[in-house]
Amino acid sequence: ERAVVRCVPSEPKLSLQFVLPDGSAKHMQRDQTEPLGRALARIATNAAKGRVKKGKKARAEGEAEEAAALPAVRLFSRDGQAVDAEVPNAAAWQEGAVLHIGEARYRVERNPPALTELRLPRSLLAGFPVCPKVSAEFAAPQHCIFRWFREERAPGGGWVEEEAAAGRVFTPGNALVGLRLKLRCTPGDGARRYGPPREVESSGPVEAGPGACTFDARHLYTGRACGTGRLRAVSYNILADAYAQTEFSRTVLYPYCAPYALELDYRQNLLKKELAGYSADLLCLQEVDKAAFTDSLAPALDAFGLEGLFKIKEKQHEGLATFFRRDKFSLLSRHDITFSEALLADPVHAVLRDKLAAYPVVQEKVLQRSSVLQVSVFQSAADPSRKICVANTHLYWHPKGGNIRLIQIAIALSHIKHIACDLYPSIPIIFCGDFNSTPSSGTYSFISSGSVAEDHKDWVSNGEEERCNMPLSHPFKLLSACGEPAYTNYVGGFQGCLDYIFIDKTALEVEQVIPLPSHQEVTTHEALPSVSHPSDHIALICDLKWK
């Protein structure tokens, strides 16, 4: 028999589970610091209680004492030595120890792999990868065993195993349309220890996919990951569910888009296939719903070798996500900020803070915004001397907010300067995001030229009462790696270039830019999003190499 012990250093108690010879299951919680003898005495009492219940008839016949006699309970180490009664529980209950309860023997399994959550997405589409959400203790998804099953078509039929599907990701074919799926997962820890399996069935059947998608042709360029000394960067505003599912979105912003194609589950199917197919090394996303990151994107992209970092906006349900390829980079440090907090509190921004104090109306507007900056420093696995600073942001959206965006980007570049000049001197930078700024804007000009004049028209973008003339500069030599496409955002009422991947041109050069979808593809269903494109923005993708 098994005695399963769960003992985590950060918790005060350990748990112990076993089944007594009479078939009753016991689940005990004991203090980790308690002497073993007291835990064994409690086990003996529990075992005796079980025997007393069974022995009620015997008690009526005058044999109560024998029924209630405490069984001998001892714990022996793996090498057969009795464990001293004074040893604390945390040290006593080791893997491979043997618990004796009377004649019964139990092998102790300490912290065996266990699944805490196993979930399938609600929406399943033929031709699109299905990635379960797997949460486990003392196990890792890459060491778990996954077995996929499909429903039999006959009414009341059972389940048939999909022999070809043996991994964490399963892409159902058209033959499975109309059938439900089942997944059986056995948790493993990589040290050849496995826990009890769990099963989960899909809530609905596999549905037909949408046919050709806008990203299919792009996948022809990105089927393989970049080689050593190169990296593929992607920046993409994926359209938060919070903004896609409102009545305003359905009737005013995206009236041309079928309502089902605005639903999160449907769009997540498209997104997971699109993002996985780009084979990115660094992936910067904007408008990422917290729940979508945790339950959908992070588990799915993890299965494709990408690890995700999330930064939520102040008082919002969405934020930024940066994913990096685990076998290419390791994370050294994170330096995320909220613009408003950093402006108020960080000495790095003292000069800007003093300048802005002269313009209280604008200052108040900047402080009200929830925009954030995500900054991560990575080290190359192939060449540990190579490090890279990756920034990701989503600036204020309002068409007349050019002055606010200039201040936000000034805060961002000062913060990045502190990291790239003070903390990691001369580290190359990549700055991705939805800057909500066209190539003719002050923000774009400031980033790419290194300065903006105090008389730039964007300082009065929202009228005279919000004028805030100030010269700004930064030390970086930044280049828009994908140039200035005609548009990266294409909705019914607006088409324009708002998204960029800025690179440090002193250290990095562009090897290739993956072409954007053709205008015909973008406008097949009038505009974006559509049944074949999950966002109102288009992903930017480029391959870079170190100089």
C-alpha positions as MATLAB code, in Angstrom:
seq = 'ERAVVRCVPSEPKLSLQFVLPDGSAKHMQRDQTEPLGRALARIATNAAKGRVKKGKKARAEGEAEEAAALPAVRLFSRDGQAVDAEVPNAAAWQEGAVLHIGEARYRVERNPPALTELRLPRSLLAGFPVCPKVSAEFAAPQHCIFRWFREERAPGGGWVEEEAAAGRVFTPGNALVGLRLKLRCTPGDGARRYGPPREVESSGPVEAGPGACTFDARHLYTGRACGTGRLRAVSYNILADAYAQTEFSRTVLYPYCAPYALELDYRQNLLKKELAGYSADLLCLQEVDKAAFTDSLAPALDAFGLEGLFKIKEKQHEGLATFFRRDKFSLLSRHDITFSEALLADPVHAVLRDKLAAYPVVQEKVLQRSSVLQVSVFQSAADPSRKICVANTHLYWHPKGGNIRLIQIAIALSHIKHIACDLYPSIPIIFCGDFNSTPSSGTYSFISSGSVAEDHKDWVSNGEEERCNMPLSHPFKLLSACGEPAYTNYVGGFQGCLDYIFIDKTALEVEQVIPLPSHQEVTTHEALPSVSHPSDHIALICDLKWK';
ca = [
       0.000    0.000    0.000;
       0.976    3.675   -0.424;
       1.224    6.336    2.259;
       1.340    9.674    0.445;
       3.074   12.522    2.277;
       2.901   16.144    1.102;
       5.526   18.239    2.855;
       6.356   21.762    1.595;
       8.929   23.851    3.539;
       6.871   27.050    3.248;
       3.842   25.486    4.998;
       3.568   24.720    8.745;
       1.820   21.355    8.337;
       2.376   18.210    6.309;
      -0.433   15.961    5.105;
      -0.520   12.178    5.234;
      -2.929    9.977    3.270;
      -3.344    6.211    3.472;
      -6.072    3.541    3.440;
      -6.499    1.338    6.524;
      -6.888   -2.446    6.148;
     -10.656   -2.030    6.776;
     -10.868    0.140    3.613;
     -11.335    3.508    5.349;
      -9.295    6.354    3.848;
      -7.385    8.578    6.274;
      -6.210   12.126    5.557;
      -4.222   13.658    8.414;
      -2.626   17.101    8.875;
       0.294   17.271   11.349;
       2.714   20.015   12.344;
       6.041   19.605   10.544;
       7.924   20.301   13.797;
       5.911   17.814   15.891;
       7.859   14.730   17.106;
       7.131   11.642   15.000;
       5.984    9.694   18.093;
       2.892   11.885   18.488;
       1.892   11.423   14.837;
       2.325    7.639   15.125;
       0.211    7.598   18.316;
      -2.540    9.447   16.449;
      -2.362    6.938   13.569;
      -2.687    4.106   16.118;
      -5.786    5.751   17.646;
      -7.348    6.196   14.177;
      -6.632    2.581   13.277;
      -8.111    1.400   16.596;
     -11.260    3.482   16.022;
     -11.751    1.706   12.726;
     -11.400   -1.642   14.437;
     -13.789   -0.599   17.223;
     -16.475    0.300   14.666;
     -16.028   -3.083   13.044;
     -15.966   -4.722   16.472;
     -19.292   -3.431   17.811;
     -20.788   -6.885   17.469;
     -17.731   -8.371   19.202;
     -18.068   -5.789   21.993;
     -21.608   -7.042   22.587;
     -20.047  -10.451   23.073;
     -17.635   -9.088   25.676;
     -14.529   -8.780   23.532;
     -14.347   -4.985   23.552;
     -10.832   -4.811   24.926;
      -9.322   -6.840   22.138;
     -11.140   -4.750   19.503;
      -9.981   -1.479   21.035;
      -6.373   -2.539   21.588;
      -4.019   -0.087   19.856;
      -2.099   -1.649   16.942;
       1.678   -1.282   16.922;
       2.580    1.643   14.656;
       6.225    2.173   13.657;
       8.095    3.994   10.893;
      11.228    2.472    9.369;
      13.696    4.313    7.143;
      14.549    3.090    3.657;
      17.480    1.082    5.040;
      15.298   -0.691    7.611;
      16.205    1.340   10.732;
      13.377    2.338   13.087;
      12.966    6.133   12.984;
      13.342    7.679   16.460;
      10.093    8.982   17.989;
      11.706   12.370   18.736;
      12.602   13.125   15.076;
      10.355   15.954   13.703;
       7.718   14.894   11.169;
       9.323   16.882    8.330;
      12.559   14.882    8.647;
      10.960   11.534    9.526;
       8.626   10.965    6.577;
      11.146   10.398    3.784;
      10.662    8.872    0.325;
      10.935    5.071    0.524;
      10.348    4.822    4.290;
       7.953    2.058    5.413;
       5.051    2.615    7.804;
       3.871   -0.401    9.837;
       0.291   -0.362   11.174;
      -0.156   -3.716   12.890;
       0.431   -6.266   10.148;
      -0.118   -3.764    7.305;
       2.839   -2.189    5.458;
       2.833    1.165    3.626;
       5.581    2.543    1.413;
       5.980    6.286    1.940;
       5.799    8.444   -1.200;
       6.943   11.956   -0.320;
       5.672   14.738   -2.590;
       4.765   12.493   -5.543;
       3.743   14.225   -8.795;
       0.116   15.358   -8.613;
      -2.227   17.258  -10.923;
      -4.012   20.201   -9.332;
      -5.811   21.322  -12.504;
      -6.530   19.840  -15.923;
      -8.759   21.777  -18.332;
      -9.546   21.776  -22.041;
     -10.560   24.962  -23.902;
     -14.288   25.420  -24.458;
     -13.922   26.015  -28.198;
     -12.244   23.345  -30.352;
     -11.643   23.941  -34.079;
     -10.445   21.415  -36.654;
      -6.939   22.294  -37.810;
      -6.179   24.403  -34.706;
      -3.966   23.232  -31.822;
      -5.706   22.184  -28.606;
      -3.559   22.943  -25.556;
      -4.845   21.906  -22.121;
      -4.288   23.996  -19.026;
      -2.145   21.793  -16.772;
      -1.267   22.771  -13.211;
       0.713   20.320  -11.131;
       2.632   19.945   -7.890;
       6.031   18.230   -7.865;
       5.679   17.682  -11.617;
       6.294   19.554  -14.855;
       4.060   19.484  -17.951;
       7.005   18.475  -20.161;
       7.417   15.299  -18.066;
       3.721   14.367  -17.979;
       2.229   11.656  -20.196;
      -0.664   12.815  -22.409;
      -3.100   10.438  -24.107;
      -5.863   11.804  -26.348;
      -9.172   10.078  -27.141;
     -12.094   10.855  -29.428;
     -15.729    9.908  -29.120;
     -17.020    7.036  -31.215;
     -19.634    8.131  -33.753;
     -22.090    5.356  -32.844;
     -24.704    6.491  -30.298;
     -23.615    5.501  -26.796;
     -20.185    4.570  -28.153;
     -17.073    4.731  -26.009;
     -13.745    6.471  -26.525;
     -11.079    5.597  -29.081;
      -7.451    6.569  -28.508;
      -5.856    8.846  -31.107;
      -2.671    6.819  -31.617;
      -0.846    9.580  -33.501;
      -1.395   12.096  -30.684;
       1.045   11.580  -27.853;
       2.014   15.094  -26.798;
       0.668   17.995  -24.838;
      -0.679   19.692  -27.977;
      -3.198   17.943  -30.207;
      -4.510   19.305  -33.507;
      -7.798   17.582  -34.421;
      -8.358   16.937  -38.130;
     -11.546   17.462  -40.131;
     -12.529   13.821  -39.515;
     -13.133   14.716  -35.856;
     -15.673   17.489  -36.533;
     -18.779   16.769  -34.431;
     -16.927   14.584  -31.918;
     -15.860   15.395  -28.384;
     -12.307   14.847  -27.112;
     -10.977   13.331  -23.906;
      -7.508   13.781  -22.429;
      -5.852   11.500  -19.886;
      -2.824   13.041  -18.196;
      -0.375   11.240  -15.914;
       1.820   13.682  -13.949;
       5.582   13.050  -13.989;
       8.591   14.792  -12.473;
      11.374   13.834  -14.877;
      12.908   11.505  -12.271;
      10.744    8.575  -13.398;
       8.159    9.187  -10.687;
       4.530    9.340  -11.775;
       1.386   10.267   -9.890;
      -2.237    9.208  -10.347;
      -3.697   10.098  -13.781;
      -6.648   12.422  -14.304;
      -9.079   12.657  -17.198;
     -10.997   15.569  -18.663;
     -13.603   15.579  -21.441;
     -14.295   18.536  -23.723;
     -17.544   20.359  -23.001;
     -18.485   20.414  -26.688;
     -17.499   18.797  -29.992;
     -14.777   19.804  -32.441;
     -16.177   22.395  -34.871;
     -15.149   23.184  -38.446;
     -12.351   25.751  -38.777;
     -12.698   29.044  -40.697;
     -10.681   27.976  -43.752;
      -7.783   30.186  -44.858;
      -6.493   32.687  -42.267;
      -4.525   35.902  -42.795;
      -1.454   34.380  -41.144;
      -1.260   31.161  -43.200;
       1.008   32.693  -45.869;
       3.238   34.266  -43.192;
       3.787   30.838  -41.620;
       5.526   29.772  -44.845;
       8.351   32.175  -43.866;
       8.427   31.252  -40.170;
       8.113   27.473  -40.171;
      11.607   27.113  -38.715;
      13.147   28.927  -35.775;
      16.140   31.221  -36.343;
      19.648   29.800  -36.070;
      22.408   30.759  -33.633;
      23.385   34.427  -33.597;
      19.948   35.408  -34.866;
      16.602   36.035  -33.225;
      13.015   36.427  -34.371;
      11.062   39.234  -32.698;
       7.291   39.662  -32.843;
       5.142   42.571  -31.619;
       1.361   42.229  -31.635;
      -1.638   43.959  -30.074;
      -3.995   40.976  -29.742;
      -7.203   42.944  -28.862;
      -8.324   42.484  -25.270;
     -11.609   40.691  -24.640;
     -12.583   43.655  -22.443;
     -12.713   45.812  -25.607;
     -13.939   43.225  -28.140;
     -17.066   42.104  -26.290;
     -18.807   45.426  -25.587;
     -22.004   46.536  -27.288;
     -20.033   49.533  -28.630;
     -17.483   47.176  -30.237;
     -20.145   45.009  -31.847;
     -22.265   47.864  -33.197;
     -19.867   50.792  -33.769;
     -16.212   49.675  -33.904;
     -16.518   46.261  -35.595;
     -20.074   45.999  -37.030;
     -18.656   44.085  -40.017;
     -17.312   41.255  -37.807;
     -19.519   38.222  -37.089;
     -20.353   38.297  -33.343;
     -19.040   34.743  -32.769;
     -15.669   35.797  -34.221;
     -15.356   38.458  -31.488;
     -15.760   35.885  -28.710;
     -12.610   35.198  -26.735;
     -12.634   31.398  -27.122;
     -12.878   31.664  -30.903;
     -10.164   34.326  -31.152;
      -7.882   32.409  -28.793;
      -7.997   29.410  -31.150;
      -6.779   31.598  -34.006;
      -4.221   33.405  -31.845;
      -2.624   30.234  -30.494;
      -2.192   28.823  -33.996;
      -0.917   32.162  -35.331;
       1.603   32.751  -32.530;
       2.866   29.156  -32.383;
       3.470   29.226  -36.146;
       5.740   32.282  -35.961;
       8.472   30.302  -34.099;
       9.397   33.517  -32.270;
      12.349   33.873  -29.902;
      10.962   37.071  -28.367;
       7.258   37.829  -28.478;
       5.813   41.100  -27.141;
       2.027   41.258  -26.834;
      -0.266   44.123  -25.869;
      -3.902   44.087  -24.699;
      -3.507   40.688  -23.042;
      -6.395   39.760  -20.728;
      -5.112   38.457  -17.410;
      -7.347   35.369  -17.581;
      -6.410   34.710  -21.224;
      -2.708   34.862  -20.309;
      -3.035   32.488  -17.359;
      -5.551   30.007  -18.747;
      -4.839   29.995  -22.477;
      -1.777   31.750  -23.911;
       0.841   30.845  -21.297;
      -0.016   27.093  -21.232;
      -0.273   26.921  -25.039;
       2.955   28.785  -25.815;
       4.747   26.903  -23.027;
       4.030   23.733  -25.003;
       5.870   25.363  -27.939;
       8.936   26.226  -25.821;
       8.065   29.808  -24.835;
       7.930   31.135  -21.285;
       5.717   34.134  -20.535;
       5.962   37.205  -18.283;
       2.901   39.346  -17.562;
       2.506   42.960  -16.427;
      -1.032   44.139  -15.728;
      -2.137   47.746  -16.187;
      -3.180   49.688  -13.097;
      -6.859   49.042  -12.232;
      -7.427   47.140  -15.514;
      -8.018   43.525  -16.524;
      -5.475   43.604  -19.352;
      -1.802   44.342  -19.766;
       1.435   43.348  -21.487;
       3.064   39.962  -22.016;
       6.614   39.137  -23.091;
       7.421   35.553  -24.083;
      10.945   34.233  -24.628;
      12.227   30.963  -26.103;
      13.501   28.889  -23.203;
      16.286   27.101  -25.076;
      17.609   30.385  -26.495;
      17.386   32.808  -23.562;
      17.278   32.880  -19.795;
      15.686   35.704  -17.817;
      18.204   37.772  -15.822;
      15.968   40.510  -14.390;
      12.664   42.376  -14.702;
      12.209   46.157  -14.480;
       8.495   46.818  -15.083;
       6.945   50.192  -14.228;
       3.659   52.071  -14.307;
       4.355   55.438  -15.976;
       2.369   57.492  -13.454;
       4.040   55.881  -10.411;
       7.534   56.113  -11.898;
       7.070   59.782  -12.777;
       6.047   60.590   -9.194;
       8.537   58.469   -7.285;
      11.634   57.560   -9.312;
      14.593   59.986   -9.043;
      15.505   59.022  -12.639;
      12.580   61.223  -13.762;
      13.272   64.219  -11.479;
      14.149   66.600  -14.349;
      11.033   65.679  -16.335;
       8.930   65.914  -13.167;
      10.180   69.465  -12.539;
       9.490   70.515  -16.153;
       6.000   69.022  -16.027;
       5.129   70.799  -12.770;
       4.710   73.972  -14.848;
       1.822   72.289  -16.729;
      -0.551   70.980  -13.999;
      -3.411   70.093  -16.414;
      -1.150   67.859  -18.501;
       0.581   66.462  -15.427;
      -2.785   65.406  -13.998;
      -3.717   63.695  -17.282;
      -0.442   61.752  -17.336;
      -0.951   60.643  -13.719;
      -4.493   59.431  -14.461;
      -3.351   57.028  -17.179;
      -2.915   53.325  -16.371;
      -0.259   52.671  -19.070;
       2.705   50.460  -18.164;
       6.153   49.557  -19.477;
       7.454   46.006  -19.318;
      11.257   45.657  -19.401;
      13.070   42.314  -19.245;
      16.786   41.548  -19.495;
      17.744   38.234  -21.099;
      20.982   36.302  -21.513;
      21.766   34.250  -24.604;
      22.071   30.507  -23.926;
      24.525   30.010  -26.815;
      26.773   32.929  -25.801;
      26.319   34.038  -22.152;
      28.325   37.227  -22.837;
      25.407   38.392  -25.008;
      22.597   40.046  -23.129;
      19.591   41.923  -24.463;
      17.112   44.389  -22.955;
      13.560   43.905  -24.265;
      10.956   46.621  -23.642;
       7.245   46.357  -24.376;
       4.562   49.041  -24.026;
       1.112   50.247  -25.060;
       0.848   54.039  -25.047;
      -2.233   56.223  -24.452;
      -4.770   55.742  -27.255;
      -6.599   59.062  -27.731;
      -6.141   60.630  -31.221;
      -5.522   64.039  -29.603;
      -3.220   62.632  -26.911;
       0.107   63.225  -28.702;
       1.394   65.377  -25.821;
       0.584   62.645  -23.269;
       2.302   60.012  -25.437;
       5.447   62.175  -25.713;
       5.692   62.324  -21.925;
       4.995   58.588  -21.575;
       7.723   57.744  -24.093;
      10.132   60.150  -22.368;
       9.543   58.271  -19.085;
      10.001   54.946  -20.912;
      13.287   55.937  -22.562;
      14.690   57.406  -19.316;
      13.849   54.155  -17.531;
      15.424   52.065  -20.318;
      18.478   54.349  -20.256;
      18.897   53.621  -16.528;
      18.885   49.871  -17.297;
      20.947   49.935  -20.513;
      23.514   52.524  -19.380;
      23.740   52.119  -15.583;
      22.710   48.558  -14.675;
      23.899   46.734  -17.823;
      26.269   49.151  -19.597;
      26.013   49.094  -23.417;
      23.424   46.283  -23.535;
      21.498   46.280  -26.880;
      17.799   47.129  -26.690;
      14.673   46.060  -28.558;
      11.611   48.212  -27.919;
       8.278   46.761  -29.093;
       4.729   47.908  -28.728;
       1.573   49.622  -29.801;
       2.747   53.235  -29.624;
      -0.582   54.618  -30.927;
       1.590   56.934  -33.026;
       1.855   57.210  -36.809;
       5.232   57.828  -38.530;
       4.376   61.560  -38.781;
       3.917   61.895  -35.000;
       6.192   63.523  -32.449;
       6.517   60.232  -30.583;
       7.833   58.367  -33.642;
      10.155   61.244  -34.526;
      11.476   61.422  -30.944;
      12.203   57.681  -30.757;
      13.895   57.448  -34.155;
      15.803   60.760  -34.201;
      16.781   60.985  -30.516;
      15.120   64.348  -29.834;
      11.939   66.373  -30.112;
      11.808   70.177  -30.233;
       9.806   72.241  -27.752;
       7.779   73.721  -30.603;
       6.678   70.372  -32.102;
       2.985   70.452  -33.061;
       2.210   67.456  -30.792;
       2.786   69.600  -27.703;
      -0.524   71.296  -28.570;
      -2.279   68.154  -29.839;
      -5.244   68.754  -27.514;
      -5.478   72.536  -27.770;
      -3.855   75.531  -26.120;
      -4.938   74.750  -22.538;
      -2.885   71.549  -22.728;
       0.178   73.091  -24.350;
       3.380   71.882  -22.651;
       6.431   72.880  -24.664;
       9.603   71.109  -23.607;
      12.612   69.767  -25.510;
      13.350   66.056  -24.952;
      16.283   63.835  -25.903;
      17.561   60.285  -25.424;
      20.943   58.656  -26.167;
      19.851   55.620  -28.215;
      20.214   55.003  -31.949;
      16.889   53.339  -32.698;
      15.514   52.073  -36.002;
      12.052   50.760  -36.873;
      13.010   47.223  -37.932;
       9.860   46.700  -40.026;
       9.992   50.181  -41.536;
       6.781   52.182  -41.853;
       4.057   49.876  -43.233;
       0.920   51.513  -44.672;
      -1.001   50.168  -41.690;
      -0.675   47.826  -38.692;
      -4.203   48.619  -37.455;
      -7.106   48.251  -39.905;
     -10.641   48.889  -38.669;
     -13.707   50.331  -40.384;
     -13.036   53.894  -39.282;
      -9.220   53.995  -39.265;
      -6.214   52.505  -41.024;
      -2.703   53.424  -39.935;
       0.716   52.355  -38.712;
       0.747   52.376  -34.887;
       2.955   49.399  -33.990;
       6.741   49.130  -34.175;
       9.757   47.021  -33.277;
      12.532   49.531  -32.586;
      16.037   48.050  -32.487;
      19.409   49.311  -31.344;
      21.105   49.805  -34.725;
      24.580   49.958  -33.185;
      24.293   46.307  -32.078;
      21.591   44.664  -34.198;
      20.696   44.535  -37.864;
      17.616   43.360  -39.724;
      18.066   40.132  -41.652;
      14.500   39.874  -42.946;
      11.058   41.331  -42.358;
       8.208   38.838  -42.689;
       5.741   40.373  -45.181;
       2.437   41.622  -43.787;
      -0.768   40.056  -45.144;
      -1.804   41.435  -48.537;
      -4.417   44.203  -48.675;
      -6.771   41.693  -50.282;
      -6.351   39.292  -47.340;
      -6.894   42.085  -44.799;
     -10.072   43.320  -46.528;
     -11.610   39.944  -47.475;
     -14.174   40.440  -44.680;
     -14.107   44.269  -45.011;
     -11.702   45.003  -42.106;
     -10.202   43.548  -38.912;
     -10.937   41.599  -36.758;
     -12.708   38.931  -38.813;
     -13.455   35.213  -38.857;
      -9.946   34.708  -40.273;
      -8.010   37.263  -38.160;
      -8.249   37.482  -34.347;
      -7.304   41.138  -33.750;
      -7.782   44.621  -35.179;
      -3.970   44.897  -35.369;
      -1.448   42.934  -37.462;
       1.610   41.253  -35.970;
       5.037   42.670  -36.863;
       7.723   40.010  -37.347;
      11.408   40.393  -38.135;
      14.568   38.314  -37.981;
      17.509   40.141  -36.420;
      21.180   39.315  -36.131;
      23.903   40.587  -33.845;
      26.408   42.894  -35.495;
];
